[in-house]
Amino acid sequence: MRAFRQLAAVVGGVWLAAGAASMGVQPSAAPQELPLREAAKAKPGVVYQTTVRVRTNQPDAPGEEPLRLTWTVPDGFTIAAPRPLVYILHGDEHDYRWGHRAYPPTTAGELAPGCMVVSIDGPTEPGDGTRIFAARPADVVAFRDAMLEVARQLPSQRIILFGSAEGGLFASALANGFPRVIDGVVLHGAGLHEVAFFQGRLGSIRSVPVALVHGADDPAMPITQSFDAMAVLRTAHSHIMQKRPDFPKDLGTVLYLALGMEYPAPYLPFYN
């Protein structure tokens, strides 16, 4: 039940953050340098940045390289008390800095109150100096290892993925490949990656709570991707949360859907 509540809180954060953006909330201050091993020094409301090592999958350059990330801790954080850990996976047009700029801490736009939040770069380097989330098997494994390394240094209780656009497709592939590692997935403007279902049947992601959030007029990722995912998720007894015609962004009606919630209302009081 707690995992469902935290998943719902992240979905709620998407809506609240959009409202905050429409009211002119400014980006937070520049991130401060602080390695994860010094998490005991972290203060709520401050965005920190650091790197974690990720394996390279280039045949001509095996080894490791740094993966950039920003991170925050919630009110009441102590290193001795595990908290839920939310990873933000960005779309191709952004980088690791996008997460805490779009969802700054300690504002109406906070993504996941009570959770540690890590916004991280994708593991795939397409050759133009950027990093993206391409769901190649080797990159999915490399990112899982980097993600678990972060979780070892932060006192994490459970892991929830929040993926936007291409980051969402990657998140669904990661949850499908390693369902025992992931406690919930929010797919924002994405749908499911093709590896998560085949010929209308869900893969291992069926055991992971999933929420879909998608704007009807999304210009980058058509909402049909989430409708296709919804059709597959419904075969696993998923349930519609709600459609919101008053979403405060120029995306049109927003669809919410959750997998694995027999009675979603108790977990989503702010949507009733």
mmCIF file of N, CA and C in Angstrom, residues 28-135:
data_model
loop_
_atom_site.group_PDB
_atom_site.id
_atom_site.type_symbol
_atom_site.label_atom_id
_atom_site.label_comp_id
_atom_site.label_asym_id
_atom_site.label_seq_id
_atom_site.Cartn_x
_atom_site.Cartn_y
_atom_site.Cartn_z
ATOM 1 N N SER A 28 15.282 26.763 -9.412
ATOM 2 C CA SER A 28 16.034 26.855 -8.174
ATOM 3 C C SER A 28 17.449 27.325 -8.440
ATOM 4 N N ALA A 29 18.176 27.624 -7.354
ATOM 5 C CA ALA A 29 19.548 28.094 -7.481
ATOM 6 C C ALA A 29 20.436 27.016 -8.082
ATOM 7 N N ALA A 30 21.624 27.438 -8.533
ATOM 8 C CA ALA A 30 22.568 26.499 -9.141
ATOM 9 C C ALA A 30 22.896 25.388 -8.144
ATOM 10 N N PRO A 31 22.980 24.134 -8.618
ATOM 11 C CA PRO A 31 23.277 23.023 -7.706
ATOM 12 C C PRO A 31 24.625 23.188 -7.017
ATOM 13 N N GLN A 32 24.713 22.684 -5.802
ATOM 14 C CA GLN A 32 25.959 22.692 -5.048
ATOM 15 C C GLN A 32 26.651 21.344 -5.184
ATOM 16 N N GLU A 33 27.959 21.356 -5.225
ATOM 17 C CA GLU A 33 28.712 20.109 -5.319
ATOM 18 C C GLU A 33 28.717 19.392 -3.971
ATOM 19 N N LEU A 34 28.259 18.138 -3.980
ATOM 20 C CA LEU A 34 28.320 17.307 -2.777
ATOM 21 C C LEU A 34 28.252 15.851 -3.200
ATOM 22 N N PRO A 35 29.296 15.056 -2.916
ATOM 23 C CA PRO A 35 29.260 13.632 -3.296
ATOM 24 C C PRO A 35 28.246 12.871 -2.452
ATOM 25 N N LEU A 36 27.739 11.799 -3.005
ATOM 26 C CA LEU A 36 26.721 11.010 -2.312
ATOM 27 C C LEU A 36 27.243 10.424 -1.007
ATOM 28 N N ARG A 37 28.538 10.146 -0.938
ATOM 29 C CA ARG A 37 29.077 9.564 0.289
ATOM 30 C C ARG A 37 29.011 10.535 1.465
ATOM 31 N N GLU A 38 28.753 11.807 1.166
ATOM 32 C CA GLU A 38 28.604 12.811 2.221
ATOM 33 C C GLU A 38 27.142 13.216 2.382
ATOM 34 N N ALA A 39 26.240 12.289 2.114
ATOM 35 C CA ALA A 39 24.813 12.589 2.173
ATOM 36 C C ALA A 39 24.370 13.049 3.558
ATOM 37 N N ALA A 40 25.082 12.666 4.603
ATOM 38 C CA ALA A 40 24.718 13.091 5.954
ATOM 39 C C ALA A 40 24.762 14.607 6.099
ATOM 40 N N LYS A 41 25.497 15.291 5.226
ATOM 41 C CA LYS A 41 25.606 16.756 5.280
ATOM 42 C C LYS A 41 24.489 17.456 4.503
ATOM 43 N N ALA A 42 23.707 16.697 3.746
ATOM 44 C CA ALA A 42 22.709 17.290 2.861
ATOM 45 C C ALA A 42 21.580 17.945 3.654
ATOM 46 N N LYS A 43 21.072 19.049 3.114
ATOM 47 C CA LYS A 43 19.984 19.794 3.737
ATOM 48 C C LYS A 43 18.768 19.800 2.820
ATOM 49 N N PRO A 44 17.576 19.687 3.378
ATOM 50 C CA PRO A 44 16.354 19.742 2.559
ATOM 51 C C PRO A 44 16.251 21.064 1.802
ATOM 52 N N GLY A 45 15.705 20.995 0.609
ATOM 53 C CA GLY A 45 15.505 22.204 -0.177
ATOM 54 C C GLY A 45 16.696 22.648 -0.983
ATOM 55 N N VAL A 46 17.833 21.971 -0.843
ATOM 56 C CA VAL A 46 19.045 22.316 -1.589
ATOM 57 C C VAL A 46 19.274 21.263 -2.664
ATOM 58 N N VAL A 47 19.560 21.713 -3.888
ATOM 59 C CA VAL A 47 19.863 20.793 -4.980
ATOM 60 C C VAL A 47 21.374 20.601 -5.050
ATOM 61 N N TYR A 48 21.800 19.354 -4.967
ATOM 62 C CA TYR A 48 23.215 19.010 -5.037
ATOM 63 C C TYR A 48 23.505 18.322 -6.368
ATOM 64 N N GLN A 49 24.764 18.340 -6.773
ATOM 65 C CA GLN A 49 25.152 17.604 -7.974
ATOM 66 C C GLN A 49 26.437 16.842 -7.726
ATOM 67 N N THR A 50 26.572 15.725 -8.445
ATOM 68 C CA THR A 50 27.754 14.888 -8.350
ATOM 69 C C THR A 50 27.756 13.947 -9.551
ATOM 70 N N THR A 51 28.598 12.934 -9.508
ATOM 71 C CA THR A 51 28.629 11.931 -10.572
ATOM 72 C C THR A 51 28.661 10.542 -9.961
ATOM 73 N N VAL A 52 28.265 9.563 -10.758
ATOM 74 C CA VAL A 52 28.384 8.162 -10.395
ATOM 75 C C VAL A 52 28.985 7.452 -11.598
ATOM 76 N N ARG A 53 29.729 6.405 -11.374
ATOM 77 C CA ARG A 53 30.397 5.708 -12.475
ATOM 78 C C ARG A 53 29.421 4.786 -13.201
ATOM 79 N N VAL A 54 29.536 4.744 -14.522
ATOM 80 C CA VAL A 54 28.720 3.850 -15.333
ATOM 81 C C VAL A 54 29.627 3.141 -16.321
ATOM 82 N N ARG A 55 29.358 1.868 -16.569
ATOM 83 C CA ARG A 55 30.163 1.110 -17.524
ATOM 84 C C ARG A 55 29.923 1.619 -18.941
ATOM 85 N N THR A 56 31.001 1.713 -19.724
ATOM 86 C CA THR A 56 30.849 2.049 -21.135
ATOM 87 C C THR A 56 30.664 0.761 -21.928
ATOM 88 N N ASN A 57 29.911 0.878 -23.005
ATOM 89 C CA ASN A 57 29.633 -0.302 -23.832
ATOM 90 C C ASN A 57 30.203 -0.137 -25.236
ATOM 91 N N GLN A 58 31.250 0.690 -25.332
ATOM 92 C CA GLN A 58 31.917 0.882 -26.607
ATOM 93 C C GLN A 58 32.994 -0.191 -26.779
ATOM 94 N N PRO A 59 32.957 -1.013 -27.834
ATOM 95 C CA PRO A 59 33.948 -2.080 -28.013
ATOM 96 C C PRO A 59 35.376 -1.555 -28.039
ATOM 97 N N ASP A 60 35.564 -0.324 -28.556
ATOM 98 C CA ASP A 60 36.909 0.209 -28.674
ATOM 99 C C ASP A 60 37.350 0.986 -27.439
ATOM 100 N N ALA A 61 36.453 1.156 -26.453
ATOM 101 C CA ALA A 61 36.803 1.915 -25.261
ATOM 102 C C ALA A 61 36.098 1.343 -24.030
ATOM 103 N N PRO A 62 36.421 0.095 -23.657
ATOM 104 C CA PRO A 62 35.778 -0.484 -22.467
ATOM 105 C C PRO A 62 36.245 0.219 -21.204
ATOM 106 N N GLY A 63 35.426 0.168 -20.182
ATOM 107 C CA GLY A 63 35.787 0.795 -18.919
ATOM 108 C C GLY A 63 34.601 1.495 -18.294
ATOM 109 N N GLU A 64 34.875 2.556 -17.538
ATOM 110 C CA GLU A 64 33.828 3.313 -16.872
ATOM 111 C C GLU A 64 33.989 4.795 -17.162
ATOM 112 N N GLU A 65 32.899 5.532 -17.020
ATOM 113 C CA GLU A 65 32.926 6.980 -17.170
ATOM 114 C C GLU A 65 31.881 7.579 -16.255
ATOM 115 N N PRO A 66 31.997 8.873 -15.947
ATOM 116 C CA PRO A 66 31.057 9.483 -15.005
ATOM 117 C C PRO A 66 29.696 9.754 -15.625
ATOM 118 N N LEU A 67 28.672 9.567 -14.805
ATOM 119 C CA LEU A 67 27.305 9.891 -15.177
ATOM 120 C C LEU A 67 26.844 10.994 -14.231
ATOM 121 N N ARG A 68 26.419 12.132 -14.784
ATOM 122 C CA ARG A 68 26.086 13.294 -13.966
ATOM 123 C C ARG A 68 24.675 13.163 -13.373
ATOM 124 N N LEU A 69 24.505 13.744 -12.209
ATOM 125 C CA LEU A 69 23.180 13.730 -11.582
ATOM 126 C C LEU A 69 23.044 14.887 -10.611
ATOM 127 N N THR A 70 21.799 15.293 -10.354
ATOM 128 C CA THR A 70 21.476 16.185 -9.253
ATOM 129 C C THR A 70 20.607 15.413 -8.275
ATOM 130 N N TRP A 71 20.630 15.831 -7.012
ATOM 131 C CA TRP A 71 19.888 15.077 -6.005
ATOM 132 C C TRP A 71 19.446 15.976 -4.855
ATOM 133 N N THR A 72 18.349 15.588 -4.228
ATOM 134 C CA THR A 72 17.805 16.316 -3.087
ATOM 135 C C THR A 72 17.336 15.331 -2.026
ATOM 136 N N VAL A 73 17.222 15.833 -0.805
ATOM 137 C CA VAL A 73 16.689 15.035 0.299
ATOM 138 C C VAL A 73 15.472 15.759 0.870
ATOM 139 N N PRO A 74 14.539 15.038 1.499
ATOM 140 C CA PRO A 74 13.311 15.652 2.010
ATOM 141 C C PRO A 74 13.491 16.212 3.417
ATOM 142 N N ASP A 75 12.476 16.904 3.884
ATOM 143 C CA ASP A 75 12.452 17.380 5.262
ATOM 144 C C ASP A 75 12.575 16.196 6.217
ATOM 145 N N GLY A 76 13.313 16.408 7.295
ATOM 146 C CA GLY A 76 13.477 15.364 8.293
ATOM 147 C C GLY A 76 14.464 14.287 7.905
ATOM 148 N N PHE A 77 15.212 14.493 6.822
ATOM 149 C CA PHE A 77 16.148 13.466 6.341
ATOM 150 C C PHE A 77 17.279 13.243 7.329
ATOM 151 N N THR A 78 17.566 11.978 7.604
ATOM 152 C CA THR A 78 18.784 11.577 8.310
ATOM 153 C C THR A 78 19.331 10.344 7.610
ATOM 154 N N ILE A 79 20.617 10.148 7.683
ATOM 155 C CA ILE A 79 21.266 9.041 6.999
ATOM 156 C C ILE A 79 20.842 7.701 7.599
ATOM 157 N N ALA A 80 20.316 7.718 8.826
ATOM 158 C CA ALA A 80 19.941 6.474 9.509
ATOM 159 C C ALA A 80 18.513 6.035 9.207
ATOM 160 N N ALA A 81 17.730 6.887 8.542
ATOM 161 C CA ALA A 81 16.317 6.564 8.290
ATOM 162 C C ALA A 81 16.069 6.459 6.794
ATOM 163 N N PRO A 82 15.920 5.239 6.271
ATOM 164 C CA PRO A 82 15.698 5.066 4.830
ATOM 165 C C PRO A 82 14.444 5.785 4.350
ATOM 166 N N ARG A 83 14.509 6.343 3.144
ATOM 167 C CA ARG A 83 13.380 7.012 2.512
ATOM 168 C C ARG A 83 13.189 6.440 1.108
ATOM 169 N N PRO A 84 11.999 6.592 0.535
ATOM 170 C CA PRO A 84 11.822 6.214 -0.871
ATOM 171 C C PRO A 84 12.740 7.056 -1.760
ATOM 172 N N LEU A 85 13.233 6.435 -2.820
ATOM 173 C CA LEU A 85 14.154 7.095 -3.746
ATOM 174 C C LEU A 85 13.505 7.155 -5.131
ATOM 175 N N VAL A 86 13.321 8.372 -5.639
ATOM 176 C CA VAL A 86 12.707 8.580 -6.943
ATOM 177 C C VAL A 86 13.789 9.013 -7.934
ATOM 178 N N TYR A 87 13.861 8.302 -9.059
ATOM 179 C CA TYR A 87 14.785 8.672 -10.138
ATOM 180 C C TYR A 87 14.010 9.369 -11.245
ATOM 181 N N ILE A 88 14.505 10.526 -11.692
ATOM 182 C CA ILE A 88 13.926 11.233 -12.833
ATOM 183 C C ILE A 88 14.773 10.929 -14.061
ATOM 184 N N LEU A 89 14.132 10.399 -15.102
ATOM 185 C CA LEU A 89 14.803 10.063 -16.366
ATOM 186 C C LEU A 89 14.282 11.026 -17.434
ATOM 187 N N HIS A 90 15.149 11.846 -17.979
ATOM 188 C CA HIS A 90 14.759 12.935 -18.876
ATOM 189 C C HIS A 90 14.538 12.469 -20.312
ATOM 190 N N GLY A 91 13.892 13.329 -21.099
ATOM 191 C CA GLY A 91 13.736 13.082 -22.527
ATOM 192 C C GLY A 91 14.971 13.493 -23.295
ATOM 193 N N ASP A 92 15.000 13.208 -24.585
ATOM 194 C CA ASP A 92 16.191 13.434 -25.402
ATOM 195 C C ASP A 92 16.583 14.903 -25.505
ATOM 196 N N GLU A 93 15.648 15.815 -25.346
ATOM 197 C CA GLU A 93 15.952 17.230 -25.498
ATOM 198 C C GLU A 93 16.534 17.847 -24.231
ATOM 199 N N HIS A 94 16.698 17.068 -23.185
ATOM 200 C CA HIS A 94 17.167 17.605 -21.910
ATOM 201 C C HIS A 94 18.371 16.805 -21.410
ATOM 202 N N ASP A 95 18.864 17.203 -20.223
ATOM 203 C CA ASP A 95 19.924 16.442 -19.578
ATOM 204 C C ASP A 95 19.603 16.315 -18.096
ATOM 205 N N TYR A 96 20.581 15.901 -17.318
ATOM 206 C CA TYR A 96 20.354 15.603 -15.907
ATOM 207 C C TYR A 96 19.816 16.792 -15.116
ATOM 208 N N ARG A 97 20.052 18.012 -15.583
ATOM 209 C CA ARG A 97 19.620 19.201 -14.842
ATOM 210 C C ARG A 97 18.119 19.447 -14.960
ATOM 211 N N TRP A 98 17.473 18.808 -15.932
ATOM 212 C CA TRP A 98 16.065 19.094 -16.194
ATOM 213 C C TRP A 98 15.157 18.752 -15.012
ATOM 214 N N GLY A 99 15.443 17.638 -14.346
ATOM 215 C CA GLY A 99 14.535 17.156 -13.319
ATOM 216 C C GLY A 99 14.260 18.157 -12.217
ATOM 217 N N HIS A 100 15.307 18.708 -11.617
ATOM 218 C CA HIS A 100 15.105 19.624 -10.503
ATOM 219 C C HIS A 100 14.787 21.043 -10.962
ATOM 220 N N ARG A 101 14.973 21.325 -12.255
ATOM 221 C CA ARG A 101 14.500 22.597 -12.781
ATOM 222 C C ARG A 101 12.989 22.536 -13.018
ATOM 223 N N ALA A 102 12.518 21.404 -13.540
ATOM 224 C CA ALA A 102 11.085 21.248 -13.787
ATOM 225 C C ALA A 102 10.311 21.033 -12.495
ATOM 226 N N TYR A 103 10.931 20.359 -11.519
ATOM 227 C CA TYR A 103 10.269 20.038 -10.262
ATOM 228 C C TYR A 103 11.164 20.456 -9.098
ATOM 229 N N PRO A 104 11.292 21.754 -8.856
ATOM 230 C CA PRO A 104 12.185 22.232 -7.792
ATOM 231 C C PRO A 104 11.684 21.824 -6.419
ATOM 232 N N PRO A 105 12.594 21.538 -5.485
ATOM 233 C CA PRO A 105 12.178 21.131 -4.137
ATOM 234 C C PRO A 105 11.627 22.309 -3.340
ATOM 235 N N THR A 106 10.851 21.973 -2.331
ATOM 236 C CA THR A 106 10.283 22.946 -1.382
ATOM 237 C C THR A 106 9.476 24.037 -2.064
ATOM 238 N N THR A 107 8.794 23.707 -3.143
ATOM 239 C CA THR A 107 7.871 24.631 -3.789
ATOM 240 C C THR A 107 6.601 23.865 -4.103
ATOM 241 N N ALA A 108 5.627 24.562 -4.663
ATOM 242 C CA ALA A 108 4.405 23.869 -5.091
ATOM 243 C C ALA A 108 4.691 22.871 -6.188
ATOM 244 N N GLY A 109 5.885 22.970 -6.784
ATOM 245 C CA GLY A 109 6.223 22.069 -7.866
ATOM 246 C C GLY A 109 7.039 20.863 -7.461
ATOM 247 N N GLU A 110 7.161 20.600 -6.156
ATOM 248 C CA GLU A 110 7.942 19.452 -5.711
ATOM 249 C C GLU A 110 7.341 18.167 -6.256
ATOM 250 N N LEU A 111 8.186 17.296 -6.783
ATOM 251 C CA LEU A 111 7.699 16.089 -7.445
ATOM 252 C C LEU A 111 7.232 15.030 -6.469
ATOM 253 N N ALA A 112 8.003 14.746 -5.436
ATOM 254 C CA ALA A 112 7.716 13.616 -4.550
ATOM 255 C C ALA A 112 8.016 13.988 -3.106
ATOM 256 N N PRO A 113 7.077 14.650 -2.419
ATOM 257 C CA PRO A 113 7.301 15.021 -1.022
ATOM 258 C C PRO A 113 7.631 13.798 -0.164
ATOM 259 N N GLY A 114 8.613 13.971 0.708
ATOM 260 C CA GLY A 114 9.011 12.888 1.596
ATOM 261 C C GLY A 114 9.991 11.912 0.991
ATOM 262 N N CYS A 115 10.351 12.117 -0.267
ATOM 263 C CA CYS A 115 11.260 11.199 -0.965
ATOM 264 C C CYS A 115 12.582 11.879 -1.310
ATOM 265 N N MET A 116 13.622 11.088 -1.405
ATOM 266 C CA MET A 116 14.862 11.547 -2.027
ATOM 267 C C MET A 116 14.648 11.514 -3.541
ATOM 268 N N VAL A 117 15.155 12.512 -4.239
ATOM 269 C CA VAL A 117 14.948 12.595 -5.682
ATOM 270 C C VAL A 117 16.286 12.750 -6.379
ATOM 271 N N VAL A 118 16.530 11.904 -7.358
ATOM 272 C CA VAL A 118 17.767 11.940 -8.156
ATOM 273 C C VAL A 118 17.387 12.143 -9.614
ATOM 274 N N SER A 119 17.900 13.201 -10.226
ATOM 275 C CA SER A 119 17.713 13.450 -11.660
ATOM 276 C C SER A 119 19.034 13.144 -12.343
ATOM 277 N N ILE A 120 19.024 12.187 -13.255
ATOM 278 C CA ILE A 120 20.275 11.595 -13.736
ATOM 279 C C ILE A 120 20.326 11.551 -15.256
ATOM 280 N N ASP A 121 21.540 11.624 -15.790
ATOM 281 C CA ASP A 121 21.739 11.537 -17.227
ATOM 282 C C ASP A 121 21.503 10.113 -17.731
ATOM 283 N N GLY A 122 21.202 10.011 -19.033
ATOM 284 C CA GLY A 122 21.040 8.713 -19.650
ATOM 285 C C GLY A 122 22.384 8.012 -19.840
ATOM 286 N N PRO A 123 22.394 6.694 -19.942
ATOM 287 C CA PRO A 123 23.642 5.944 -20.077
ATOM 288 C C PRO A 123 24.180 5.887 -21.499
ATOM 289 N N THR A 124 23.374 6.319 -22.484
ATOM 290 C CA THR A 124 23.757 6.180 -23.886
ATOM 291 C C THR A 124 24.357 7.473 -24.409
ATOM 292 N N GLU A 125 25.532 7.376 -25.022
ATOM 293 C CA GLU A 125 26.192 8.539 -25.625
ATOM 294 C C GLU A 125 26.110 8.395 -27.140
ATOM 295 N N PRO A 126 25.233 9.189 -27.801
ATOM 296 C CA PRO A 126 25.032 9.015 -29.243
ATOM 297 C C PRO A 126 26.154 9.566 -30.107
ATOM 298 N N GLY A 127 27.158 10.231 -29.502
ATOM 299 C CA GLY A 127 28.288 10.716 -30.280
ATOM 300 C C GLY A 127 28.302 12.207 -30.526
ATOM 301 N N ASP A 128 27.296 12.925 -29.996
ATOM 302 C CA ASP A 128 27.259 14.379 -30.194
ATOM 303 C C ASP A 128 27.492 15.135 -28.894
ATOM 304 N N GLY A 129 28.034 14.439 -27.877
ATOM 305 C CA GLY A 129 28.321 15.085 -26.608
ATOM 306 C C GLY A 129 27.167 15.077 -25.633
ATOM 307 N N THR A 130 26.013 14.547 -26.037
ATOM 308 C CA THR A 130 24.860 14.469 -25.141
ATOM 309 C C THR A 130 24.738 13.055 -24.586
ATOM 310 N N ARG A 131 23.790 12.895 -23.674
ATOM 311 C CA ARG A 131 23.477 11.567 -23.138
ATOM 312 C C ARG A 131 21.976 11.375 -23.191
ATOM 313 N N ILE A 132 21.565 10.228 -23.670
ATOM 314 C CA ILE A 132 20.148 9.938 -23.823
ATOM 315 C C ILE A 132 19.821 8.586 -23.197
ATOM 316 N N PHE A 133 18.526 8.318 -23.112
ATOM 317 C CA PHE A 133 18.055 7.030 -22.605
ATOM 318 C C PHE A 133 17.597 6.182 -23.785
ATOM 319 N N ALA A 134 18.511 5.388 -24.326
ATOM 320 C CA ALA A 134 18.190 4.444 -25.390
ATOM 321 C C ALA A 134 18.151 3.054 -24.773
ATOM 322 N N ALA A 135 17.049 2.357 -24.945
ATOM 323 C CA ALA A 135 16.841 1.094 -24.228
ATOM 324 C C ALA A 135 17.573 -0.081 -24.867
#
